[in-house]
Amino acid sequence: MAQYTRVSGSVGLITLQNPPVNALSAAVRQGIVDTVKRALGDPKVKSVVICGQNGIFCGGADIKEFGTNMSGPPLVPMIHAIEAANKPVVAAIEGSALGGGLELALGCHYRIAHSKARLGLPEVSLGLLPAAGGTQRLPRLIGVPAALDLITTGRHVTAAEALQLGVVDRVAEHSTVDAAVKFALSVAAKSLDARRISTYPCPRPSDFDALFEGAMQKVRQSARGAIAPVACVQAVRAAATRPYLQGMEREKELMATLFTSGQARALQYCFFAQRAVSKWNMPNGARWDTSKPRPVHKAAVIGLGTMGRGIAVALAQTGMSVVAVETQEKQLMEAKQAVSGMLERGAKRRGLTPAALHKISYSHDIQAVADVDLVIEAVFEDMALKKKVFQQLSAVCKPGTFLCTNTSALDVDHLASQTRNPELVVGMHFFAPAHVMKLLEVVYGPQSSPQAVATAMQLGKKMGKVSVAVGNCRGFVGNRMLKPYIEQAFFLLEEGATPELVDRALEEFGFPMGVFRMSDLSGLDVGWRVRKGDGLVESGSASGQPTRLREGRRYSPLGDLLCEQGRFGQKTGRGWYQYDKPGSRVARSDPWFHSFLEEYRARHGLVARRIDHQEVLERCLYVLINEGFRILEDGIAAGPEDIDIIYVFGYGWPRHRGGPMFYAGMVGLATVLERLEHYRQAHPDVPYLQPCSLLRRLVASGSPPVHRWREVIKKLHSQL
Ligand SMILES: CCCCCC/C=C/CC(=O)SCCNC(=O)CCNC(=O)[C@H](O)C(C)(C)COP(=O)(O)OP(=O)(O)OC[C@H]1O[C@@H](n2cnc3c(N)ncnc32)[C@H](O)[C@@H]1OP(=O)(O)O
């Protein structure tokens, strides 16, 4: 809806009203059409101001309407009518003007923004382009290079940057609406000839072809198969090469292709899924809206290896006091230097002074954490060591201190059982580098209190993380699903594939790195240590002839054999690939590995066959998805959105494919089931390929869309 009032005698004030972000729903669009008509028809009104209620101008088109039969007045003629008005129209921008909201403002003759406002055209992140004239007006207003940047990245700019770019005319420090009304009064009698952006010529840069070629190359490289950024470049090119109305036609045509694409559906699903995961719930009924977090003023990190350092930086950047503990003096000194460097570089990037530097105190004595509100233990991934630390923390910390462990797979319940108050214990699984990566798995056990979970979730948010609450099991959600995925990749090598082929298939799918390049980056020794701990490694290497079976299940010792050769990946300069020197990042095909693989196959009587990309994707991805269904069945994740967000933010799953569970729905659950059954028949000794009963049940109930899976899961749980 839109409210209309006349203020200061001659200004028609139109207020958009659609909480929480004044999105342009059908009712709002109708409201704008009606109130603009009323203002223009009222002889007492000499100028018009458009603003939004509750301190936010407009969050853009109503994304919830996209999947429906869109009714109501369309945006483009509505904005044209505003631009064509014979009375000045001023946009008073508070909070956000995003997407269609900014396009509406670009149709106005003047724009005044509050100094704290943010503006942008983020449609590309929803798989779309700014199709209400944004791709045609913005380059005419601010020039092609700046428009290309804003439209292809979707980044939000501050009011100060918007002023500098020329997106807004003025910035207000206090009431933007008051400033806009005053301004509207002052321009009431002025000619509007030079204020209609659609009539501006689009400036044609001298390096036109190189500019667009460069932009296209950049989006193709960074988007990895996403179609919206490419369409954005094409639409801006139309602005620079065609008259306005023809450019609008091109914008419409490109949008029509994007609008119905699977990528747009996936990206819009991700938008809502990201918000849905903050509304967590636990199997015992505890929920986000009934569990109050406790404030954390002072936190501690125990262990200042790579993870601990990143966590200390992320904590200090929230502005809270941090105690960083490392018992080894030399490591402590090195960590102090490294953390300070990270904070300084971070502050420099954001144009700030590194105030967080003074928020950290360092100690080699665990007693230093006695008065903190929350501790994050980040010592070496070793249960005996972590147990000892938790026993110490339980004795040292003041009553009520939350004790969190940054483990990637170890049993959080077992650690909780080492303390006097297991209800205060949760896992906080960060991803490396911890001050950069957005994902945080918050792991609760049966004894974790709702308040402990709420506090960890809130702390994650404060650190700028996307936090997902998950149950406790080996590897939690992300790493648990990774295990069968990696296992399939090893088997594919045994059967005839190469690391290059597997990685290419996965990278063409959209992962930034295939499984083997990723393994080289994170270190082959990580998995080796885990497999050793599980007793999988010794049996083979002792005889010198590694068997390919462990307790009746197929096992590939390929990773173990490379580790035995000291090939740990990038850090040793050799792994699945070779590198120029240890620490170097450019992976090159390694002839040594290829002959090693051939010998290995010959030794085990394996005959290499031709493996194509389709098989790589089906086997690696469907087995990972199958484990995702098991996780849902076990109640470790509350819904498919939790799994998808974990994979998109923590494991490089291409966002335009929506996450593994959404992707399964796109492929068709019946197809996923049929292919798993096919591969299971071919590999009866691989239990992970056995389709899980939730998948079967979903297929049996007609493969409902992903947002309806929770109903089936609930029914399944109630029957158990
Ligand atoms: C052929 C078809 C022609 C169509 C042509 C029209 C095309 C127009 C293109 C567009 O305008 S697409 C939309 C572009 N806008 C955006 O991408 C903005 C999205 N929103 C945000 O970035 C943020 O929400 C915000 C506005 C910066 C506010 O952030 P904040 O952290 O304060 O709140 P959130 O938790 O994110 O959101 C609160 C609440 O509001 C819901 N929501 C936000 N934006 C929209 C929206 N545009 N449409 C519908 N709903 C929206 C969000 O889902 C949250 O809901 P919840 O239920 O409380 O979780």
PDB file of C-alpha atoms in Angstrom, residues 409-656:
ATOM      1  CA  ALA A 409      34.158 -33.829  13.568  1.00  0.00           C
ATOM      2  CA  LEU A 410      34.798 -34.881  17.169  1.00  0.00           C
ATOM      3  CA  ASP A 411      32.026 -35.837  19.594  1.00  0.00           C
ATOM      4  CA  VAL A 412      30.722 -32.685  21.283  1.00  0.00           C
ATOM      5  CA  ASP A 413      28.691 -34.716  23.815  1.00  0.00           C
ATOM      6  CA  HIS A 414      31.776 -36.521  24.956  1.00  0.00           C
ATOM      7  CA  LEU A 415      33.539 -33.215  25.565  1.00  0.00           C
ATOM      8  CA  ALA A 416      30.471 -31.891  27.389  1.00  0.00           C
ATOM      9  CA  SER A 417      30.601 -34.912  29.680  1.00  0.00           C
ATOM     10  CA  GLN A 418      34.043 -33.754  30.896  1.00  0.00           C
ATOM     11  CA  THR A 419      32.550 -30.623  32.421  1.00  0.00           C
ATOM     12  CA  ARG A 420      30.459 -29.836  35.469  1.00  0.00           C
ATOM     13  CA  ASN A 421      27.806 -28.137  33.351  1.00  0.00           C
ATOM     14  CA  PRO A 422      27.316 -30.013  30.079  1.00  0.00           C
ATOM     15  CA  GLU A 423      24.320 -27.778  29.281  1.00  0.00           C
ATOM     16  CA  LEU A 424      26.772 -24.907  28.693  1.00  0.00           C
ATOM     17  CA  VAL A 425      28.705 -26.796  26.013  1.00  0.00           C
ATOM     18  CA  VAL A 426      28.179 -26.465  22.240  1.00  0.00           C
ATOM     19  CA  GLY A 427      30.317 -26.936  19.161  1.00  0.00           C
ATOM     20  CA  MET A 428      31.253 -23.932  17.039  1.00  0.00           C
ATOM     21  CA  HIS A 429      32.664 -25.358  13.840  1.00  0.00           C
ATOM     22  CA  PHE A 430      34.436 -22.562  11.957  1.00  0.00           C
ATOM     23  CA  PHE A 431      35.827 -22.923   8.448  1.00  0.00           C
ATOM     24  CA  ALA A 432      39.341 -21.857   7.480  1.00  0.00           C
ATOM     25  CA  PRO A 433      40.286 -19.042   7.329  1.00  0.00           C
ATOM     26  CA  ALA A 434      37.943 -18.429  10.263  1.00  0.00           C
ATOM     27  CA  HIS A 435      37.918 -14.635   9.985  1.00  0.00           C
ATOM     28  CA  VAL A 436      36.971 -14.832   6.299  1.00  0.00           C
ATOM     29  CA  MET A 437      34.705 -17.825   5.741  1.00  0.00           C
ATOM     30  CA  LYS A 438      31.043 -17.015   6.304  1.00  0.00           C
ATOM     31  CA  LEU A 439      29.838 -20.387   7.564  1.00  0.00           C
ATOM     32  CA  LEU A 440      29.536 -21.476  11.182  1.00  0.00           C
ATOM     33  CA  GLU A 441      28.024 -24.809  12.242  1.00  0.00           C
ATOM     34  CA  VAL A 442      26.663 -24.498  15.784  1.00  0.00           C
ATOM     35  CA  VAL A 443      26.536 -28.039  17.122  1.00  0.00           C
ATOM     36  CA  TYR A 444      24.187 -28.954  19.944  1.00  0.00           C
ATOM     37  CA  GLY A 445      24.116 -32.182  21.914  1.00  0.00           C
ATOM     38  CA  PRO A 446      21.214 -33.680  23.855  1.00  0.00           C
ATOM     39  CA  GLN A 447      22.319 -31.767  26.951  1.00  0.00           C
ATOM     40  CA  SER A 448      23.063 -28.373  25.354  1.00  0.00           C
ATOM     41  CA  SER A 449      20.722 -25.728  26.740  1.00  0.00           C
ATOM     42  CA  PRO A 450      18.635 -23.636  24.326  1.00  0.00           C
ATOM     43  CA  GLN A 451      20.368 -20.585  25.817  1.00  0.00           C
ATOM     44  CA  ALA A 452      23.808 -21.953  24.913  1.00  0.00           C
ATOM     45  CA  VAL A 453      22.658 -22.539  21.325  1.00  0.00           C
ATOM     46  CA  ALA A 454      20.985 -19.106  21.135  1.00  0.00           C
ATOM     47  CA  THR A 455      24.140 -17.436  22.474  1.00  0.00           C
ATOM     48  CA  ALA A 456      26.433 -19.199  19.984  1.00  0.00           C
ATOM     49  CA  MET A 457      24.042 -18.394  17.120  1.00  0.00           C
ATOM     50  CA  GLN A 458      23.925 -14.743  18.110  1.00  0.00           C
ATOM     51  CA  LEU A 459      27.681 -14.562  18.520  1.00  0.00           C
ATOM     52  CA  GLY A 460      28.044 -16.050  15.027  1.00  0.00           C
ATOM     53  CA  LYS A 461      25.766 -13.345  13.636  1.00  0.00           C
ATOM     54  CA  LYS A 462      27.807 -10.669  15.400  1.00  0.00           C
ATOM     55  CA  MET A 463      30.922 -12.072  13.753  1.00  0.00           C
ATOM     56  CA  GLY A 464      29.200 -11.723  10.372  1.00  0.00           C
ATOM     57  CA  LYS A 465      28.706 -15.465   9.969  1.00  0.00           C
ATOM     58  CA  VAL A 466      25.811 -17.387   8.522  1.00  0.00           C
ATOM     59  CA  SER A 467      25.216 -19.738  11.447  1.00  0.00           C
ATOM     60  CA  VAL A 468      23.399 -23.035  11.126  1.00  0.00           C
ATOM     61  CA  ALA A 469      22.364 -25.074  14.173  1.00  0.00           C
ATOM     62  CA  VAL A 470      22.937 -28.800  13.698  1.00  0.00           C
ATOM     63  CA  GLY A 471      22.898 -31.944  15.809  1.00  0.00           C
ATOM     64  CA  ASN A 472      25.940 -33.829  16.980  1.00  0.00           C
ATOM     65  CA  CYS A 473      27.246 -36.701  14.859  1.00  0.00           C
ATOM     66  CA  ARG A 474      30.547 -37.630  13.242  1.00  0.00           C
ATOM     67  CA  GLY A 475      31.445 -34.730  10.908  1.00  0.00           C
ATOM     68  CA  PHE A 476      28.207 -32.892  11.738  1.00  0.00           C
ATOM     69  CA  VAL A 477      26.519 -31.968   8.438  1.00  0.00           C
ATOM     70  CA  GLY A 478      29.178 -30.642   6.077  1.00  0.00           C
ATOM     71  CA  ASN A 479      32.023 -33.060   6.693  1.00  0.00           C
ATOM     72  CA  ARG A 480      29.718 -36.034   7.112  1.00  0.00           C
ATOM     73  CA  MET A 481      28.407 -35.489   3.579  1.00  0.00           C
ATOM     74  CA  LEU A 482      31.908 -34.886   2.260  1.00  0.00           C
ATOM     75  CA  LYS A 483      33.106 -38.368   3.215  1.00  0.00           C
ATOM     76  CA  PRO A 484      31.114 -40.389   0.637  1.00  0.00           C
ATOM     77  CA  TYR A 485      31.793 -37.676  -1.983  1.00  0.00           C
ATOM     78  CA  ILE A 486      35.565 -37.998  -1.569  1.00  0.00           C
ATOM     79  CA  GLU A 487      35.308 -41.774  -1.409  1.00  0.00           C
ATOM     80  CA  GLN A 488      33.547 -41.851  -4.794  1.00  0.00           C
ATOM     81  CA  ALA A 489      36.277 -39.633  -6.267  1.00  0.00           C
ATOM     82  CA  PHE A 490      38.935 -42.136  -5.118  1.00  0.00           C
ATOM     83  CA  PHE A 491      36.957 -45.038  -6.600  1.00  0.00           C
ATOM     84  CA  LEU A 492      36.648 -43.171  -9.905  1.00  0.00           C
ATOM     85  CA  LEU A 493      40.463 -42.942 -10.060  1.00  0.00           C
ATOM     86  CA  GLU A 494      40.704 -46.673  -9.505  1.00  0.00           C
ATOM     87  CA  GLU A 495      38.204 -47.304 -12.306  1.00  0.00           C
ATOM     88  CA  GLY A 496      39.876 -45.171 -14.967  1.00  0.00           C
ATOM     89  CA  ALA A 497      39.441 -41.464 -14.190  1.00  0.00           C
ATOM     90  CA  THR A 498      42.248 -38.999 -13.479  1.00  0.00           C
ATOM     91  CA  PRO A 499      42.296 -36.171 -10.904  1.00  0.00           C
ATOM     92  CA  GLU A 500      42.168 -33.741 -13.844  1.00  0.00           C
ATOM     93  CA  LEU A 501      39.011 -35.314 -15.269  1.00  0.00           C
ATOM     94  CA  VAL A 502      37.174 -35.464 -11.937  1.00  0.00           C
ATOM     95  CA  ASP A 503      38.137 -31.900 -11.039  1.00  0.00           C
ATOM     96  CA  ARG A 504      37.175 -30.559 -14.465  1.00  0.00           C
ATOM     97  CA  ALA A 505      33.708 -32.103 -14.207  1.00  0.00           C
ATOM     98  CA  LEU A 506      33.161 -30.610 -10.758  1.00  0.00           C
ATOM     99  CA  GLU A 507      34.576 -27.214 -11.704  1.00  0.00           C
ATOM    100  CA  GLU A 508      32.408 -27.064 -14.828  1.00  0.00           C
ATOM    101  CA  PHE A 509      29.467 -27.837 -12.565  1.00  0.00           C
ATOM    102  CA  GLY A 510      30.414 -24.681 -10.661  1.00  0.00           C
ATOM    103  CA  PHE A 511      32.633 -25.644  -7.711  1.00  0.00           C
ATOM    104  CA  PRO A 512      35.572 -23.243  -7.392  1.00  0.00           C
ATOM    105  CA  MET A 513      37.825 -26.288  -6.985  1.00  0.00           C
ATOM    106  CA  GLY A 514      37.419 -29.945  -7.738  1.00  0.00           C
ATOM    107  CA  VAL A 515      37.843 -32.533  -5.012  1.00  0.00           C
ATOM    108  CA  PHE A 516      41.518 -33.269  -5.711  1.00  0.00           C
ATOM    109  CA  ARG A 517      42.671 -29.669  -6.006  1.00  0.00           C
ATOM    110  CA  MET A 518      40.763 -28.983  -2.790  1.00  0.00           C
ATOM    111  CA  SER A 519      42.409 -31.968  -1.105  1.00  0.00           C
ATOM    112  CA  ASP A 520      45.855 -30.667  -2.152  1.00  0.00           C
ATOM    113  CA  LEU A 521      44.983 -27.254  -0.714  1.00  0.00           C
ATOM    114  CA  SER A 522      43.716 -28.472   2.642  1.00  0.00           C
ATOM    115  CA  GLY A 523      46.383 -31.193   2.986  1.00  0.00           C
ATOM    116  CA  LEU A 524      46.112 -34.928   2.362  1.00  0.00           C
ATOM    117  CA  ASP A 525      47.447 -35.620   5.851  1.00  0.00           C
ATOM    118  CA  VAL A 526      44.218 -34.314   7.425  1.00  0.00           C
ATOM    119  CA  GLY A 527      42.127 -37.200   6.090  1.00  0.00           C
ATOM    120  CA  TRP A 528      45.004 -39.640   6.613  1.00  0.00           C
ATOM    121  CA  ARG A 529      45.099 -38.813  10.317  1.00  0.00           C
ATOM    122  CA  VAL A 530      41.346 -39.397  10.590  1.00  0.00           C
ATOM    123  CA  ARG A 531      41.545 -42.705   8.707  1.00  0.00           C
ATOM    124  CA  LYS A 532      44.435 -43.789  10.907  1.00  0.00           C
ATOM    125  CA  GLY A 533      42.362 -42.903  13.981  1.00  0.00           C
ATOM    126  CA  ASP A 534      39.570 -45.052  12.581  1.00  0.00           C
ATOM    127  CA  GLY A 535      41.958 -47.986  12.146  1.00  0.00           C
ATOM    128  CA  LEU A 536      41.558 -47.982   8.354  1.00  0.00           C
ATOM    129  CA  VAL A 537      45.143 -47.356   7.344  1.00  0.00           C
ATOM    130  CA  GLU A 538      47.314 -49.858   9.208  1.00  0.00           C
ATOM    131  CA  SER A 539      45.839 -53.089   7.931  1.00  0.00           C
ATOM    132  CA  GLY A 540      46.874 -52.362   4.351  1.00  0.00           C
ATOM    133  CA  SER A 541      50.236 -50.715   4.665  1.00  0.00           C
ATOM    134  CA  ALA A 542      51.566 -53.323   7.129  1.00  0.00           C
ATOM    135  CA  SER A 543      51.512 -56.026   4.446  1.00  0.00           C
ATOM    136  CA  GLY A 544      52.871 -53.684   1.769  1.00  0.00           C
ATOM    137  CA  GLN A 545      49.869 -54.715  -0.341  1.00  0.00           C
ATOM    138  CA  PRO A 546      46.964 -52.540   0.692  1.00  0.00           C
ATOM    139  CA  THR A 547      43.729 -54.398   0.397  1.00  0.00           C
ATOM    140  CA  ARG A 548      40.764 -52.598  -1.098  1.00  0.00           C
ATOM    141  CA  LEU A 549      38.252 -53.835   1.426  1.00  0.00           C
ATOM    142  CA  ARG A 550      37.631 -52.872   5.034  1.00  0.00           C
ATOM    143  CA  GLU A 551      35.080 -54.946   6.929  1.00  0.00           C
ATOM    144  CA  GLY A 552      33.386 -55.964   3.721  1.00  0.00           C
ATOM    145  CA  ARG A 553      33.179 -52.402   2.388  1.00  0.00           C
ATOM    146  CA  ARG A 554      35.129 -51.168  -0.593  1.00  0.00           C
ATOM    147  CA  TYR A 555      38.057 -49.019   0.465  1.00  0.00           C
ATOM    148  CA  SER A 556      40.569 -47.092  -1.600  1.00  0.00           C
ATOM    149  CA  PRO A 557      43.999 -46.677  -0.001  1.00  0.00           C
ATOM    150  CA  LEU A 558      45.140 -44.227  -2.727  1.00  0.00           C
ATOM    151  CA  GLY A 559      45.224 -41.248  -0.363  1.00  0.00           C
ATOM    152  CA  ASP A 560      47.115 -43.250   2.265  1.00  0.00           C
ATOM    153  CA  LEU A 561      49.696 -44.365  -0.287  1.00  0.00           C
ATOM    154  CA  LEU A 562      50.371 -40.774  -1.346  1.00  0.00           C
ATOM    155  CA  CYS A 563      50.773 -39.733   2.293  1.00  0.00           C
ATOM    156  CA  GLU A 564      53.217 -42.573   2.891  1.00  0.00           C
ATOM    157  CA  GLN A 565      55.314 -40.952   0.115  1.00  0.00           C
ATOM    158  CA  GLY A 566      55.206 -37.621   1.953  1.00  0.00           C
ATOM    159  CA  ARG A 567      52.851 -36.170  -0.676  1.00  0.00           C
ATOM    160  CA  PHE A 568      50.614 -33.986   1.488  1.00  0.00           C
ATOM    161  CA  GLY A 569      49.514 -31.557  -1.231  1.00  0.00           C
ATOM    162  CA  GLN A 570      50.455 -27.911  -1.789  1.00  0.00           C
ATOM    163  CA  LYS A 571      52.459 -27.634   1.415  1.00  0.00           C
ATOM    164  CA  THR A 572      54.913 -30.331   0.269  1.00  0.00           C
ATOM    165  CA  GLY A 573      54.738 -29.348  -3.413  1.00  0.00           C
ATOM    166  CA  ARG A 574      53.329 -32.778  -4.327  1.00  0.00           C
ATOM    167  CA  GLY A 575      49.938 -34.393  -3.874  1.00  0.00           C
ATOM    168  CA  TRP A 576      47.386 -35.426  -6.505  1.00  0.00           C
ATOM    169  CA  TYR A 577      49.125 -32.794  -8.633  1.00  0.00           C
ATOM    170  CA  GLN A 578      52.604 -31.300  -8.650  1.00  0.00           C
ATOM    171  CA  TYR A 579      53.545 -27.714  -7.760  1.00  0.00           C
ATOM    172  CA  ASP A 580      56.581 -25.596  -8.614  1.00  0.00           C
ATOM    173  CA  LYS A 581      57.636 -25.581  -4.973  1.00  0.00           C
ATOM    174  CA  PRO A 582      56.135 -26.295  -1.555  1.00  0.00           C
ATOM    175  CA  GLY A 583      53.413 -23.724  -0.840  1.00  0.00           C
ATOM    176  CA  SER A 584      52.923 -22.861  -4.487  1.00  0.00           C
ATOM    177  CA  ARG A 585      49.289 -22.812  -5.646  1.00  0.00           C
ATOM    178  CA  VAL A 586      49.301 -23.625  -9.337  1.00  0.00           C
ATOM    179  CA  ALA A 587      48.425 -27.289  -9.786  1.00  0.00           C
ATOM    180  CA  ARG A 588      50.070 -29.050 -12.699  1.00  0.00           C
ATOM    181  CA  SER A 589      49.394 -32.532 -13.973  1.00  0.00           C
ATOM    182  CA  ASP A 590      51.962 -34.951 -12.513  1.00  0.00           C
ATOM    183  CA  PRO A 591      53.324 -37.718 -14.791  1.00  0.00           C
ATOM    184  CA  TRP A 592      54.622 -39.495 -11.679  1.00  0.00           C
ATOM    185  CA  PHE A 593      51.108 -39.778 -10.310  1.00  0.00           C
ATOM    186  CA  HIS A 594      49.745 -41.049 -13.624  1.00  0.00           C
ATOM    187  CA  SER A 595      52.255 -43.892 -13.814  1.00  0.00           C
ATOM    188  CA  PHE A 596      51.756 -44.601 -10.111  1.00  0.00           C
ATOM    189  CA  LEU A 597      48.013 -44.901 -10.779  1.00  0.00           C
ATOM    190  CA  GLU A 598      48.571 -47.230 -13.712  1.00  0.00           C
ATOM    191  CA  GLU A 599      50.850 -49.456 -11.633  1.00  0.00           C
ATOM    192  CA  TYR A 600      48.340 -49.412  -8.802  1.00  0.00           C
ATOM    193  CA  ARG A 601      45.527 -50.512 -11.134  1.00  0.00           C
ATOM    194  CA  ALA A 602      47.709 -53.236 -12.618  1.00  0.00           C
ATOM    195  CA  ARG A 603      48.687 -54.465  -9.141  1.00  0.00           C
ATOM    196  CA  HIS A 604      45.031 -54.808  -8.192  1.00  0.00           C
ATOM    197  CA  GLY A 605      43.825 -56.224 -11.491  1.00  0.00           C
ATOM    198  CA  LEU A 606      41.764 -53.109 -12.209  1.00  0.00           C
ATOM    199  CA  VAL A 607      41.047 -52.407 -15.878  1.00  0.00           C
ATOM    200  CA  ALA A 608      40.682 -48.708 -16.632  1.00  0.00           C
ATOM    201  CA  ARG A 609      37.524 -47.773 -18.509  1.00  0.00           C
ATOM    202  CA  ARG A 610      36.319 -44.501 -20.043  1.00  0.00           C
ATOM    203  CA  ILE A 611      34.569 -42.333 -17.479  1.00  0.00           C
ATOM    204  CA  ASP A 612      32.650 -39.244 -18.560  1.00  0.00           C
ATOM    205  CA  HIS A 613      31.672 -36.042 -16.718  1.00  0.00           C
ATOM    206  CA  GLN A 614      28.107 -37.238 -16.267  1.00  0.00           C
ATOM    207  CA  GLU A 615      29.241 -40.288 -14.305  1.00  0.00           C
ATOM    208  CA  VAL A 616      31.590 -38.169 -12.173  1.00  0.00           C
ATOM    209  CA  LEU A 617      28.770 -35.793 -11.293  1.00  0.00           C
ATOM    210  CA  GLU A 618      26.205 -38.505 -10.663  1.00  0.00           C
ATOM    211  CA  ARG A 619      28.434 -40.595  -8.461  1.00  0.00           C
ATOM    212  CA  CYS A 620      30.075 -37.807  -6.482  1.00  0.00           C
ATOM    213  CA  LEU A 621      27.033 -35.572  -6.090  1.00  0.00           C
ATOM    214  CA  TYR A 622      24.225 -38.102  -5.699  1.00  0.00           C
ATOM    215  CA  VAL A 623      26.092 -39.985  -3.000  1.00  0.00           C
ATOM    216  CA  LEU A 624      26.633 -36.683  -1.145  1.00  0.00           C
ATOM    217  CA  ILE A 625      22.932 -35.846  -1.565  1.00  0.00           C
ATOM    218  CA  ASN A 626      21.974 -39.322  -0.335  1.00  0.00           C
ATOM    219  CA  GLU A 627      23.936 -38.668   2.856  1.00  0.00           C
ATOM    220  CA  GLY A 628      22.081 -35.351   3.117  1.00  0.00           C
ATOM    221  CA  PHE A 629      18.801 -37.274   3.135  1.00  0.00           C
ATOM    222  CA  ARG A 630      20.192 -39.544   5.870  1.00  0.00           C
ATOM    223  CA  ILE A 631      21.087 -36.455   7.897  1.00  0.00           C
ATOM    224  CA  LEU A 632      17.513 -35.204   7.572  1.00  0.00           C
ATOM    225  CA  GLU A 633      16.199 -38.639   8.475  1.00  0.00           C
ATOM    226  CA  ASP A 634      18.428 -38.709  11.577  1.00  0.00           C
ATOM    227  CA  GLY A 635      17.239 -35.226  12.626  1.00  0.00           C
ATOM    228  CA  ILE A 636      20.790 -33.821  12.532  1.00  0.00           C
ATOM    229  CA  ALA A 637      19.619 -30.976  10.281  1.00  0.00           C
ATOM    230  CA  ALA A 638      16.149 -29.538  10.772  1.00  0.00           C
ATOM    231  CA  GLY A 639      15.452 -29.042   7.073  1.00  0.00           C
ATOM    232  CA  PRO A 640      16.953 -29.113   3.582  1.00  0.00           C
ATOM    233  CA  GLU A 641      17.650 -25.352   3.780  1.00  0.00           C
ATOM    234  CA  ASP A 642      20.166 -25.942   6.598  1.00  0.00           C
ATOM    235  CA  ILE A 643      22.126 -28.425   4.489  1.00  0.00           C
ATOM    236  CA  ASP A 644      21.998 -26.226   1.402  1.00  0.00           C
ATOM    237  CA  ILE A 645      23.226 -23.143   3.226  1.00  0.00           C
ATOM    238  CA  ILE A 646      26.082 -25.134   4.780  1.00  0.00           C
ATOM    239  CA  TYR A 647      27.144 -26.327   1.336  1.00  0.00           C
ATOM    240  CA  VAL A 648      26.787 -22.952  -0.381  1.00  0.00           C
ATOM    241  CA  PHE A 649      28.637 -20.985   2.309  1.00  0.00           C
ATOM    242  CA  GLY A 650      31.159 -23.566   3.504  1.00  0.00           C
ATOM    243  CA  TYR A 651      31.910 -25.985   0.679  1.00  0.00           C
ATOM    244  CA  GLY A 652      31.807 -23.957  -2.548  1.00  0.00           C
ATOM    245  CA  TRP A 653      28.566 -25.476  -3.848  1.00  0.00           C
ATOM    246  CA  PRO A 654      27.561 -23.121  -6.696  1.00  0.00           C
ATOM    247  CA  ARG A 655      24.885 -20.806  -5.353  1.00  0.00           C
ATOM    248  CA  HIS A 656      23.078 -20.708  -8.689  1.00  0.00           C
TER     249      HIS A 656
END
